[in-house]
XYZ file of C-alpha atoms in Angstrom:
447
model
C -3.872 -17.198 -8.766
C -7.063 -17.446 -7.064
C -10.410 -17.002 -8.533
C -14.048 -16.420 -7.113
C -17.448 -16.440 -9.180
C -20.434 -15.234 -7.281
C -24.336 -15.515 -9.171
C -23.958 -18.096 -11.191
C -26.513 -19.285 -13.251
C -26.992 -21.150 -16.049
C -26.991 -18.761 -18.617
C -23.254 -18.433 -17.087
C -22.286 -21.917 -17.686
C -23.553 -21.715 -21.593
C -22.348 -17.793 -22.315
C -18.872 -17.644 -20.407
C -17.382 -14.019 -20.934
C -13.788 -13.422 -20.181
C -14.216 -9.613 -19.509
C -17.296 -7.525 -19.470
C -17.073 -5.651 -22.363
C -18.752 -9.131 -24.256
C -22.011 -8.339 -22.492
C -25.586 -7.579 -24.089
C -28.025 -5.353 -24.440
C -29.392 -4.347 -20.848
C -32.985 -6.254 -20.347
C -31.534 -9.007 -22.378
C -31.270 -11.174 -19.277
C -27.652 -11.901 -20.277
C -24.626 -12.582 -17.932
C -21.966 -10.047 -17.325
C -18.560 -11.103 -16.131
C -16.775 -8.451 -14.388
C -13.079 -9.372 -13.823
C -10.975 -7.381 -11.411
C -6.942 -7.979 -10.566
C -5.726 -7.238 -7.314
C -2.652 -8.427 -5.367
C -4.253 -9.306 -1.781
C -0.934 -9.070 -0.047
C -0.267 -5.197 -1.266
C -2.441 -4.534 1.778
C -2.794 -0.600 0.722
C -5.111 -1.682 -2.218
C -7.232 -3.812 0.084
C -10.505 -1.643 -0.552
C -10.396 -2.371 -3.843
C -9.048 -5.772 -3.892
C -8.798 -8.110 -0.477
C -11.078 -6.089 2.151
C -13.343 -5.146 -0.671
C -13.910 -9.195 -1.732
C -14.348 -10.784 1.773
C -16.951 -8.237 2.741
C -19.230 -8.657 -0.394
C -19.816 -5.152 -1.182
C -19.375 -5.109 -4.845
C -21.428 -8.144 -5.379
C -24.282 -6.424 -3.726
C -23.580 -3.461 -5.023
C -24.095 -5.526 -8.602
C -27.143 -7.029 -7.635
C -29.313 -3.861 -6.928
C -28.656 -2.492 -10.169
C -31.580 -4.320 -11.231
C -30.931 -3.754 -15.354
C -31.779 -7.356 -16.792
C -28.373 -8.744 -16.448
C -26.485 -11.529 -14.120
C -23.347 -10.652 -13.020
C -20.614 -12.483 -11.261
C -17.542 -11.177 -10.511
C -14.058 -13.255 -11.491
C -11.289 -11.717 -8.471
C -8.291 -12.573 -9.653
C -4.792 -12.016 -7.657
C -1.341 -11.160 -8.608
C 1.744 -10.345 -6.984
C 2.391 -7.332 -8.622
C 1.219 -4.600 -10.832
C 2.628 -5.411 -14.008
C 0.858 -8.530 -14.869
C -2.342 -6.719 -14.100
C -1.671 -4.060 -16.655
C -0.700 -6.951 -19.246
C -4.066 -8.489 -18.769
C -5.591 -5.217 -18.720
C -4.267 -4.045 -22.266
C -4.897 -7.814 -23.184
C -8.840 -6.723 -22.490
C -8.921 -9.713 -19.875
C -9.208 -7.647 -17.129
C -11.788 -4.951 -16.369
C -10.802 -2.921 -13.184
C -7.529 -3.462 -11.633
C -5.316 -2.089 -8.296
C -1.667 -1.106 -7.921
C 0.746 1.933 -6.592
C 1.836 4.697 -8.161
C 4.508 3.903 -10.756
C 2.741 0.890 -12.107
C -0.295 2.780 -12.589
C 2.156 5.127 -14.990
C 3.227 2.023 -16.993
C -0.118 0.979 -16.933
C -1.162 4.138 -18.842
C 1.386 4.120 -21.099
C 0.980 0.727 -22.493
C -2.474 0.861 -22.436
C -2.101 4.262 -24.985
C 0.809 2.366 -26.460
C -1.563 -0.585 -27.730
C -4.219 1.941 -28.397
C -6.033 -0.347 -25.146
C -6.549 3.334 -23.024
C -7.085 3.056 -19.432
C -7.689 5.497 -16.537
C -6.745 6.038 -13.085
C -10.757 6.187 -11.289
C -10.136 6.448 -7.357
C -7.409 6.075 -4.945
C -6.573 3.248 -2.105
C -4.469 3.559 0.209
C -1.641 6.673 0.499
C 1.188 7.957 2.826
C 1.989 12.036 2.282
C 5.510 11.704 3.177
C 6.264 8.037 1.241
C 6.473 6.080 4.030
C 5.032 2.968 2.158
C 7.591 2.131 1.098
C 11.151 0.539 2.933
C 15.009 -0.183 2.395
C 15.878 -3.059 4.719
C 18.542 -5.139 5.440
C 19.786 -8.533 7.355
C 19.285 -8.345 10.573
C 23.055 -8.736 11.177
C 24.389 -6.403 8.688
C 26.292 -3.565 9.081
C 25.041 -1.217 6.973
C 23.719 1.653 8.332
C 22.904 4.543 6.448
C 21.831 4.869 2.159
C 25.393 5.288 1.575
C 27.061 1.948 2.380
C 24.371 0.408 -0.245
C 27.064 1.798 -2.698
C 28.529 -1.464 -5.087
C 26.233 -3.316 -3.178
C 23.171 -5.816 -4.458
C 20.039 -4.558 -3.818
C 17.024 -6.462 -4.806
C 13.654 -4.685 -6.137
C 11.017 -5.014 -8.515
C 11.825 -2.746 -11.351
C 8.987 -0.403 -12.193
C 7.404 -0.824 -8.901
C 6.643 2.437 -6.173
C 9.385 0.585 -4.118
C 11.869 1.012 -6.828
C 10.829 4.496 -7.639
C 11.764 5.006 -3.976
C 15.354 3.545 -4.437
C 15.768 5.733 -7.336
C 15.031 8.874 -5.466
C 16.892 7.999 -2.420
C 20.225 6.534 -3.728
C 20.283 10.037 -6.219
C 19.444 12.219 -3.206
C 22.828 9.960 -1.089
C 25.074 10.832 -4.493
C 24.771 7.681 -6.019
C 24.327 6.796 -9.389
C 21.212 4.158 -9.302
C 22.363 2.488 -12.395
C 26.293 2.368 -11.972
C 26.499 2.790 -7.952
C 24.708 -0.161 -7.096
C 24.351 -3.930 -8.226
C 20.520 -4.002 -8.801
C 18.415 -7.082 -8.907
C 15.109 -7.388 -10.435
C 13.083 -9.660 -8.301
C 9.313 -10.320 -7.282
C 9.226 -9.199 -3.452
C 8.789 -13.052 -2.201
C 12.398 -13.829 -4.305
C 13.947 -10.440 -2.628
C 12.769 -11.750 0.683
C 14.109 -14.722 0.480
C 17.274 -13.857 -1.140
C 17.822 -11.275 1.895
C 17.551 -14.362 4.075
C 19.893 -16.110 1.971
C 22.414 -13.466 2.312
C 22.704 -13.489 -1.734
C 21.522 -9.535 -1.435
C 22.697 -6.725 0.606
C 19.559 -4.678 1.031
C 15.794 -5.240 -0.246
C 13.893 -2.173 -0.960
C 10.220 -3.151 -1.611
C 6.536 -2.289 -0.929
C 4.367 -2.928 1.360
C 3.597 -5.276 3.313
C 7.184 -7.287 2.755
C 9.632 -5.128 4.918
C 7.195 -4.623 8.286
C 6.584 -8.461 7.541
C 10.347 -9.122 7.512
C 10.673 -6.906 10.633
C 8.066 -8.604 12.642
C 9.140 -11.987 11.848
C 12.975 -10.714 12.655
C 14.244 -11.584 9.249
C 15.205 -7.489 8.461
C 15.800 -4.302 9.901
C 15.083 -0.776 8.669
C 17.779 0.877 6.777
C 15.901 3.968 4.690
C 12.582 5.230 5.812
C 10.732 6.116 2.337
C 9.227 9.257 4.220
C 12.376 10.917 4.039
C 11.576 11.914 0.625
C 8.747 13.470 1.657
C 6.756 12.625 -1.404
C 3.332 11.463 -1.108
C 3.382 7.625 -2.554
C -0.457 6.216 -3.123
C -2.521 2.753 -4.600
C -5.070 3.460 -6.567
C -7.625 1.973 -8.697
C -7.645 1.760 -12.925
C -10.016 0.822 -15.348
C -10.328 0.475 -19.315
C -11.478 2.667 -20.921
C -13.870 0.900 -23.666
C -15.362 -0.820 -20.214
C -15.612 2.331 -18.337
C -17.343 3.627 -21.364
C -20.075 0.698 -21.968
C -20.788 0.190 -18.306
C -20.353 3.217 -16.216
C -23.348 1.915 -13.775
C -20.655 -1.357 -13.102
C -17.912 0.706 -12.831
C -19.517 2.735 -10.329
C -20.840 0.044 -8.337
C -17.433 -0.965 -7.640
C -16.140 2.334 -6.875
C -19.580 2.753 -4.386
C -18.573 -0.859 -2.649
C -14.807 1.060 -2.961
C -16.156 3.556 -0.642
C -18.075 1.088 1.828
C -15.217 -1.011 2.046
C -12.906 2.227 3.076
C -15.462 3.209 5.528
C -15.600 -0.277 7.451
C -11.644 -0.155 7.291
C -11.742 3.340 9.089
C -14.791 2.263 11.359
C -13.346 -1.187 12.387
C -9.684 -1.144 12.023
C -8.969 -3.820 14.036
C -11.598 -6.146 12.739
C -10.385 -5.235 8.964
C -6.870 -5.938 9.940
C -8.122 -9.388 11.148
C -9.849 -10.054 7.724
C -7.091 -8.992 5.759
C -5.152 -11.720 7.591
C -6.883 -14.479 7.030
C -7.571 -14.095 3.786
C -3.649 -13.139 2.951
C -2.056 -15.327 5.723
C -0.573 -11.813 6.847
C 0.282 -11.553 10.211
C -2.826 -9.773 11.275
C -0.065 -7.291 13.422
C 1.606 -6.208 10.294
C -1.371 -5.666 8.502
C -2.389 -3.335 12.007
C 0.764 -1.848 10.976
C 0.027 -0.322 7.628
C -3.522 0.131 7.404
C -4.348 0.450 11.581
C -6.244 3.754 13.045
C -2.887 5.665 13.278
C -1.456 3.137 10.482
C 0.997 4.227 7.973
C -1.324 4.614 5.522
C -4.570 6.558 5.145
C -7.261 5.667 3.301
C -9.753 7.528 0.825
C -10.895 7.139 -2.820
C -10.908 10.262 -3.777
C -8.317 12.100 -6.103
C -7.038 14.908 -4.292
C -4.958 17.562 -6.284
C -1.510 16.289 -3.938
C -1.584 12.540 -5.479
C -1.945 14.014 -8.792
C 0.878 15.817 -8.591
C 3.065 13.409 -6.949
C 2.083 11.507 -10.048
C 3.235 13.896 -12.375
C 6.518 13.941 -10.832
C 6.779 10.466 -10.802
C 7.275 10.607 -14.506
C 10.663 11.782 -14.454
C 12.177 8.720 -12.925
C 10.431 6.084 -14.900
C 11.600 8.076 -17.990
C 15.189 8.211 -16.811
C 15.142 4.427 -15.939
C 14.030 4.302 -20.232
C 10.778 2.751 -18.541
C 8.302 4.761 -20.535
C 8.571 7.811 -22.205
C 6.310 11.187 -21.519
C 2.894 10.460 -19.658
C -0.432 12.698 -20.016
C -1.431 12.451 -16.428
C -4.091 14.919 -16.352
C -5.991 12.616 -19.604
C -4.998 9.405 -17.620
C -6.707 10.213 -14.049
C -10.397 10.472 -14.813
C -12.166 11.202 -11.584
C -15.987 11.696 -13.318
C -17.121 7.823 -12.439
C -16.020 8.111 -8.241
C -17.472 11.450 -7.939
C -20.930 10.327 -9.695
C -20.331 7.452 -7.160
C -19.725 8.902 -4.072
C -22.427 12.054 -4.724
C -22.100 14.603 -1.953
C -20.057 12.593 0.164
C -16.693 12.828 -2.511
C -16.334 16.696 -1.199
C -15.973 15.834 2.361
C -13.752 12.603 0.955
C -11.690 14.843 -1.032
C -11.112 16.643 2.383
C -9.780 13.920 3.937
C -6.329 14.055 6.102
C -4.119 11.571 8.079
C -5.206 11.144 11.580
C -2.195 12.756 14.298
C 0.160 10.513 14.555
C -0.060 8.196 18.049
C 1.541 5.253 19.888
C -0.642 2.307 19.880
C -0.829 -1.450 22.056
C -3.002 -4.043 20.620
C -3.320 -5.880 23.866
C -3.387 -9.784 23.763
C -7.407 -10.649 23.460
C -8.451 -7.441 22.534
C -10.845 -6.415 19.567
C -9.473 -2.912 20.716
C -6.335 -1.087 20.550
C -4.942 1.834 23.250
C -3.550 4.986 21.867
C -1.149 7.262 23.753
C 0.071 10.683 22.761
C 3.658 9.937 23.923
C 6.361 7.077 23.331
C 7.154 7.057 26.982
C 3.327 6.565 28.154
C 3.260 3.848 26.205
C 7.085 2.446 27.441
C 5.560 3.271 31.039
C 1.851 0.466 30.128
C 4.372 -2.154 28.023
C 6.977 -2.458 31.024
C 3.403 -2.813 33.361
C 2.094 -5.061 30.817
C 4.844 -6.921 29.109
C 3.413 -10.566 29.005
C 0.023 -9.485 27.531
C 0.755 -7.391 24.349
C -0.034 -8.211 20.774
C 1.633 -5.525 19.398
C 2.970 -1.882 20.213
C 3.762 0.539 17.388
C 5.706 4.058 17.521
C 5.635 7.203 15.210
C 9.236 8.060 13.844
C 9.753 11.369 15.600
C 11.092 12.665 12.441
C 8.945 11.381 9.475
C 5.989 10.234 11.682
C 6.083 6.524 9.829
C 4.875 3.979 12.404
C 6.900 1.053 12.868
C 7.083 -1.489 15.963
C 8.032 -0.153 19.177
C 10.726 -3.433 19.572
C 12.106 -2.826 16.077
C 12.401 0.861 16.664
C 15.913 2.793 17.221
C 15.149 4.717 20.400
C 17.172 7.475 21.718
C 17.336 9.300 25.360
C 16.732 13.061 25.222
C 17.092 14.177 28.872
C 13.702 12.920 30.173
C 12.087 11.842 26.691
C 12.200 8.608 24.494
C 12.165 9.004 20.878
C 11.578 6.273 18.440
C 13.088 6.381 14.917
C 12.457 3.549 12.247
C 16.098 3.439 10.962
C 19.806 4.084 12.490
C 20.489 6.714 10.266
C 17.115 9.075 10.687
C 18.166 8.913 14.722
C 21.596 9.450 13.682
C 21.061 12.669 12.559
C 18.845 13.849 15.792
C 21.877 12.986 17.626
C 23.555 15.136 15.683
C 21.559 18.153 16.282
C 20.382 17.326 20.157
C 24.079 17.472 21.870
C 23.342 14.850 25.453
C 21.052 12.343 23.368
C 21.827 9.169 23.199
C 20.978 5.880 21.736
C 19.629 3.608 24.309
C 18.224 -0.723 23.683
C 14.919 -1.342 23.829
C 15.212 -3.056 27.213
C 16.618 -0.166 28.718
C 13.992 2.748 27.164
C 11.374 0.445 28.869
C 13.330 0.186 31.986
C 13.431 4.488 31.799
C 9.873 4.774 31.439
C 8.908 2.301 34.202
């Protein structure tokens, strides 16, 4: 775990608090410790957590408030969600970052301990689910959901990625509990135990299967978009600290909102950041969280997350995770919109950009957008020794994935890029005279 202090003083060093709900009296000239948990390499919360620290914002943001106190802020970075929620509950932490289904266990131990917290603003989100990935070896022969079937599958239990397995391996007809060997393992363990060859299939979050499929150590098998249900990060808080410093709390959730804004200004530059501070390949990161990346990027709390939320209860309930959830008393949406002012409206408005090809050229600060697959074939065979990175929209789902990873099929004149064998499978299947053509040879075809 790494941790961060920023204006120190030395009241500081003589009145150490471990969370800020120890503070005094504004005017008292005391020192408030604000202590957030974040998981820097779940790039989707990175305005709240990775982007958000490297650029400053909430420290500033704490230092024009101007009410008598000295704050520092104490970052402190976990793999997951769940260990943020037990330090949450433990009052240790003040304002923490995870997806979807953690944020429901998060709410329910936090009203089981009688330690309430609330979901205040969103991260990063993908309508259709595409934040989530099944993958496998490289070299394995599964193809489709349904070969996974008395197979080990790692996961982390509780997590959006699991939620996703769930959902999938019900929707294939198989039982989640019985049909499958399921492993419960942090994402770096599932990794490696893919490599291994100890586990069939890993199904995690992001950024661990793009990661695995730009280093070559996976391949797609299940697109999380095929749900079609919107997955999301988003940001909670305690309650009892929400309650005794609402202008802290919406400081953050103000350097939230600048920190979103430089990610959708300079997407290239944030990807960049992200990387070095992670150790992320910076074309990964590009991947999730680029101009036409898989995810999109807003604090507000539209009506859609909300709901996907509410039916996210179901499987956490049937995996004995929790039991029923209050959504509507957990998300509490008062502090971002006193935050964000006027601007929240417009926020709350908010869509994905059109999906688009994309090279990141070698030495560029830019990236080139196409509308087509082939246009962008037709500049990578011109251009083959001087690319960074290309990335494709599944024609079906729309999730972007790298153009060499990608399965591509030949439709009479037009390349199509799919993520996994199975989601270009079934084009094939309705598009008689398509075929499935290498990599090599759809760049050949467009040249």
């Amino acid at each position: 775990m790494r941790r961060t202090t920023v204006a120190l003083s030395a009241t500081a060093l003589l009145l150490p608090l471990s969370a800020c709900g120890g503070s005094a009296e504004a005017g008292s000239g005391s020192t408030v410790t604000v202590t957030v948990g974040y998981q820097s390499k779940t790039i989707n919360t990175v305005t709240a957590g990775t982007l958000l620290r490297s650029l400053g914002y909430f420290e500033k943001q704490l230092n024009s408030l101007h009410d008598g106190h000295t704050y520092k802020v104490d970052w402190q970075d976990y793999a997951t969600g769940a260990p943020i929620t037990a330090q949450m509950t433990a009052g240790k932490i003040d304002i923490g970052s995870m997806g979807d289904f953690p944020l429901l266990l998060n709410a329910a131990r936090g009203k089981q301990l009688d330690r309430p917290t609330h979901l205040v603003s969103a991260t990063g989100y993908n309508l259709r689910g595409g934040l989530n990935t099944i993958v496998t070896a490289p070299d394995s022969s599964l193809t489709s959901l349904k070969d996974l079937k008395d197979k080990k599958v790692s996961t982390s239990i509780g997590s959006a990625a699991d939620g996703t397995l769930v959902r999938a391996l019900q929707r294939a007809g198989i039982d989640p509990d019985k049909g499958i060997s399921k492993l419960n393992q942090q994402p770096a363990v599932g990794a490696s135990a893919l490599s291994a060859g100890s586990v069939d299939a890993l199904s995690q979050f992001v950024a661990w299967p793009g990661l695995l499929a730009f280093q070559g150590k996976a391949k797609a098998l299940y697109d999380g978009a095929r749900l079609n249900l919107p997955t999301f990060h988003g940001v909670t808080a305690r309650e009892d600290f929400a309650r005794q410093h609402p202008a802290v709390l919406e400081a953050f959730l103000k350097a939230q909102a600048q920190a979103t804004d430089y990610l959708n200004g300079h997407p290239v530059t944030a990807a960049e950041k992200v990387a070095e501070a992670t150790g992320l390949p910076a074309e990964v990161v590009y991947l999730y969280n680029g101009a036409h990346g898989i995810a999109t990027f807003s604090p507000a709390l539209t009506p859609r997350l909300v709901s996907a939320l509410k039916q996210d209860v179901s499987v956490l309930k049937s995996a004995k995770l929790t039991g029923d959830i209050d959504v509507d008393s957990f998300v509490d949406d008062q502090y971002v919109k006193k935050a964000l002012g006027t601007s929240y409206a417009k926020r709350l408005a908010t869509s994905p950009p059109p999906a688009a090809s994309e090279v990141w050229p070698r030495g560029s600060e830019k990236t080139l957008s196409y509308k087509s697959p082939e246009q962008l074939l037709a500049y990578l065979a011109a251009h083959q020794s001087g690319i960074r990175a290309a990335y494709v929209p599944d024609s079906t789902t729309g999730t972007l994935w790298f153009a060499d990873k990608a399965v591509w099929v030949a439709d009479g004149d037009r390349l199509l890029p799919f993520v996994t064998p199975a989601t270009a499978k079934d084009y094939l299947s309705a598009h008689g005279g398509a075929r499935t053509v290498s990599y090599r040879e759809a760049l050949e075809r467009a040249s």
